[in-house]
Amino acid sequence: MTWVKKKQLIENLAEILPTSSILSTEEELKPYECDGLSVYRQVPALVVLPETVQQVQEILKLCFAESVEVVARGAGTGLSGGAMPLENAVVLSLAKFNHILQINELGRTAVVEPGVRNLAISQAVDHLGLYYAPDPSSQIACTIGGNVAENSGGVHCLKYGLTVHNVLGLKMLSMEGELIELGGAALDAEGYDLLALMHGSEGLLGVIVEITVKLLPKPELAQVVMAAFDDVEKAGQAVADIIAAGIVPAGLEMMDHLAIRAAEAFVHAGYPTGAQAIILCEIDGTTEGVGDYIVAVEQVLNQAGATELRISGNEAERLQLWAGRKAAFPAVGRLAPDYYCMDGTIPKAALPSVLRQITQWSKEYELPVANVFHAGDGNMHPLILYDANKAGELERTEEFGARILELCVQSGGSITGEHGVGIEKLDSMCLQFGAMELQHFFAVKNAFDPAGLLNPGKAVPSLHRCAELGRMHVHNGELPHPELERF
Amino acid sequence: MHESILRQQVEDAYKMGAALNIVGGDSKSWYGREVAGEPLHVDGNTGIISYEPTELVITARAGTKLSELTAALDEQRQRLPFDPPCFGESATLGGTVSCGFSGPRRPYAGSCRDFVLGCRMINGKGEVLSFGGQVMKNVAGFDVSRLMAGSLGTLGLLLEVSLKVLPHRQAEQTLVVEADFAEAVTMMNHWAGTPLPVTAMAADGELVYFRICGTHSSVKKSAAQIGGTIYVDGLNLWKDIREHQLPFFNDGRPLWRLSLPSDAAHAALADAVMSDKTDWFIGWGGAQRWLKSDLPAEQIFALAKRAGGHAALFRGGDRSAEVFSALPEAQMLLHKRLKEAFDPKGIFNPGRMYRGL
């Protein structure tokens, strides 16, 4: 953005916002240069911090009129660069929208602003015996608006679903500044399910300014079983056996040897460090139901060849067993200067073969990998350990990561289960979707944001990009878009 | 290959700009607005493509009968969690997803779209597209497959759908408690806010019906807490509610579906349309209110809006007029642009949802 244009924009913004809510100097902008994926950085032109819907509306109208790109941002905890600024963009921080507007105890809903932290919702309704179910591991810090934009998951989504399953309504602003209400407190809405479409749309379709979430009654009891295995494949089979037994755990997690050792050294959760894999299986519900299912889970895990079983006897023990899993990322982070977190999803049956391949590549690339896995729903988080200060290591890591994602797609899965595409997985998108699908994604984008000013360049790769990478799907020997030049 | 025939038919219609009326099992042709168009029969595109019970995912061609699907799941002690109604033996998977119908379990388990993981479809140009996938967690690309649920076939022709499935519960019991509508709404919302495994609630103005599902011991304990009396044939009761086989639904008057906040006070609704000619039945624990009434559509749309929800003329009445609550202008614009993106010549079920869409 030219200096003149920027100066003019600041002047215009100053008519909408107090000057303290417009950040424009290098030192003010620097903290916004990346989100949770810090390898990609870009200082934006400006950052604005509005406090009212009207201010957001006017900012959008101004940016629309001036053809200025807008990147909406919550807490910036995203892991795919979805909130990474663009050079000529205004970053629209929704951090000041941190109020819970309404709690309906009888109807079990809460109306909240987008900047409210995920965990703050559950904390605000705790005394009513209610909670908000999706629990991404960043829930202390991440905001509900960002959760909608990414369709965030968490360790409990096998039973309780993703963000899309727990949001009843949204108020959003179009790039033109028009207020659009989708859904509300009823269970569905008239017309197309635009509410579903907004989930995981990564800030490309609209700016969310209010959210109605569903609240659930807290279960009477939750208990977790930790099972150790001397073989990863046995553990993988045990996961399938639990499902086959007709049990739907609240959480069903798996960690491999390296992740176990890292977690144990970090938080002393009591994991057996000699194990090749552990499974954490949480059952919640009524006291009676939990009792029945825990017995069943124990039986299945023993039959599957568990070498050790531990069942939480009280809430403190339950939290202790979870502590290692919840701290797995920072724990692994202590093993190397940097780590790169992947987020592919695979059918559970493909787990052994995918893990074998990752192990082999790990040797080839000379980069250790710790595996943390939402086993119940097939979402893997291989953490590749590397050192960005060593020449070429980041590039090797990225290449390794891309191959893992390619393997996930080949195995019938997806390149991202819950972290989103953002800026990070654009190239991998070319593997998962053909030109036709990508074109339709752009058509959806165009329906909501014809000027293409909302977070442009994220989430959906251009056909050109895919063609240049040579990663375009070839159907029946025909390349789509033969008119495109390929370099 | 049935798929290539369908594709050819759509391509031809695209070239001619000729409207198509998509017909699956023809079990729900009474739903939505009247469609003028050449019938496009899709019930020959059948068969379960993949079903691995431990993955909790099933993929089938859209013309597969719902009954075939549920039978295959039943064999593995699994089910479609959203409990869809069939409204006839011939109901297909594609029709069910296109209508976005969910049964009595919906408020507690989730809706049809909640369980859609992916789809293959033909767009309005005859091109085959694939969205979503066959895994439970997948945030790559816009969630077009969920958008297809409930779109009444106006965005494309479904070829295949992948759904998340869940295991059956071990035990269930139905209880009845005496209550009028107002008491019933409070009672149903109260129990929905407790950890008891309630999986369906409905009220007919005299009785409230509760269904509890879980392990034997948790059902027994929950039943004792809720109280009331045991309803012996619960299995058929919920089936009759789901399939609209109760005497309430056997009536010549137009049937309206009001989708409202579950705690919307019933008295305010009932007073607003007080007449000898209206009757109510409450489902979904208060979130779905069925109304039989000859009152003008505008009055019922306005009533639903005031109560914080929307209304649909579900069965009967004037299907040449609008049958769904009107969309605000900005939303209608989005609808039209999306329709244009997927079906540029507007050949699929034109006007089935809204006039001009």
Tab-separated table of N, CA and C in Angstrom, chain B residues 4 66 82 125 159 167 181 204 259 268 289-290 304 315 320 355:
chain	number	residue	atom	x	y	z
B	4	SER	N	-23.921	-42.235	-15.857
B	4	SER	CA	-23.637	-41.570	-17.133
B	4	SER	C	-24.936	-41.200	-17.850
B	66	LEU	N	-33.956	-45.791	1.690
B	66	LEU	CA	-33.640	-45.562	3.098
B	66	LEU	C	-33.795	-46.871	3.885
B	82	PHE	N	-29.677	-39.283	12.940
B	82	PHE	CA	-30.699	-38.241	12.847
B	82	PHE	C	-32.091	-38.806	12.648
B	125	LYS	N	-24.691	-28.061	-15.140
B	125	LYS	CA	-24.125	-28.170	-16.479
B	125	LYS	C	-23.863	-29.623	-16.849
B	159	LEU	N	-25.483	-37.706	-6.338
B	159	LEU	CA	-25.183	-39.045	-6.857
B	159	LEU	C	-24.848	-40.008	-5.725
B	167	PRO	N	-23.593	-46.323	16.809
B	167	PRO	CA	-24.147	-47.595	17.275
B	167	PRO	C	-25.531	-47.425	17.919
B	181	PHE	N	-49.908	-28.132	27.167
B	181	PHE	CA	-48.785	-27.704	26.332
B	181	PHE	C	-47.794	-26.816	27.085
B	204	ASP	N	-48.714	-33.794	23.315
B	204	ASP	CA	-49.936	-33.652	22.519
B	204	ASP	C	-51.005	-32.798	23.206
B	259	SER	N	-40.550	-24.162	13.328
B	259	SER	CA	-39.270	-24.465	13.962
B	259	SER	C	-38.916	-23.285	14.854
B	268	ALA	N	-48.487	-18.041	24.039
B	268	ALA	CA	-48.443	-16.895	23.139
B	268	ALA	C	-48.770	-17.316	21.709
B	289	ARG	N	-42.982	-27.391	16.317
B	289	ARG	CA	-44.402	-27.354	16.661
B	289	ARG	C	-45.217	-27.554	15.396
B	290	TRP	N	-45.997	-28.585	15.408
B	290	TRP	CA	-46.854	-28.881	14.251
B	290	TRP	C	-48.188	-28.202	14.470
B	304	ALA	N	-44.484	-17.358	13.532
B	304	ALA	CA	-43.214	-18.070	13.737
B	304	ALA	C	-42.075	-17.076	13.913
B	315	ARG	N	-47.433	-29.821	4.504
B	315	ARG	CA	-48.235	-30.714	3.653
B	315	ARG	C	-49.604	-30.082	3.437
B	320	SER	N	-48.729	-23.273	-4.745
B	320	SER	CA	-48.265	-22.387	-5.811
B	320	SER	C	-47.754	-21.075	-5.207
B	355	ARG	N	-40.070	-19.038	-5.052
B	355	ARG	CA	-40.357	-18.577	-6.404
B	355	ARG	C	-39.105	-17.878	-6.946
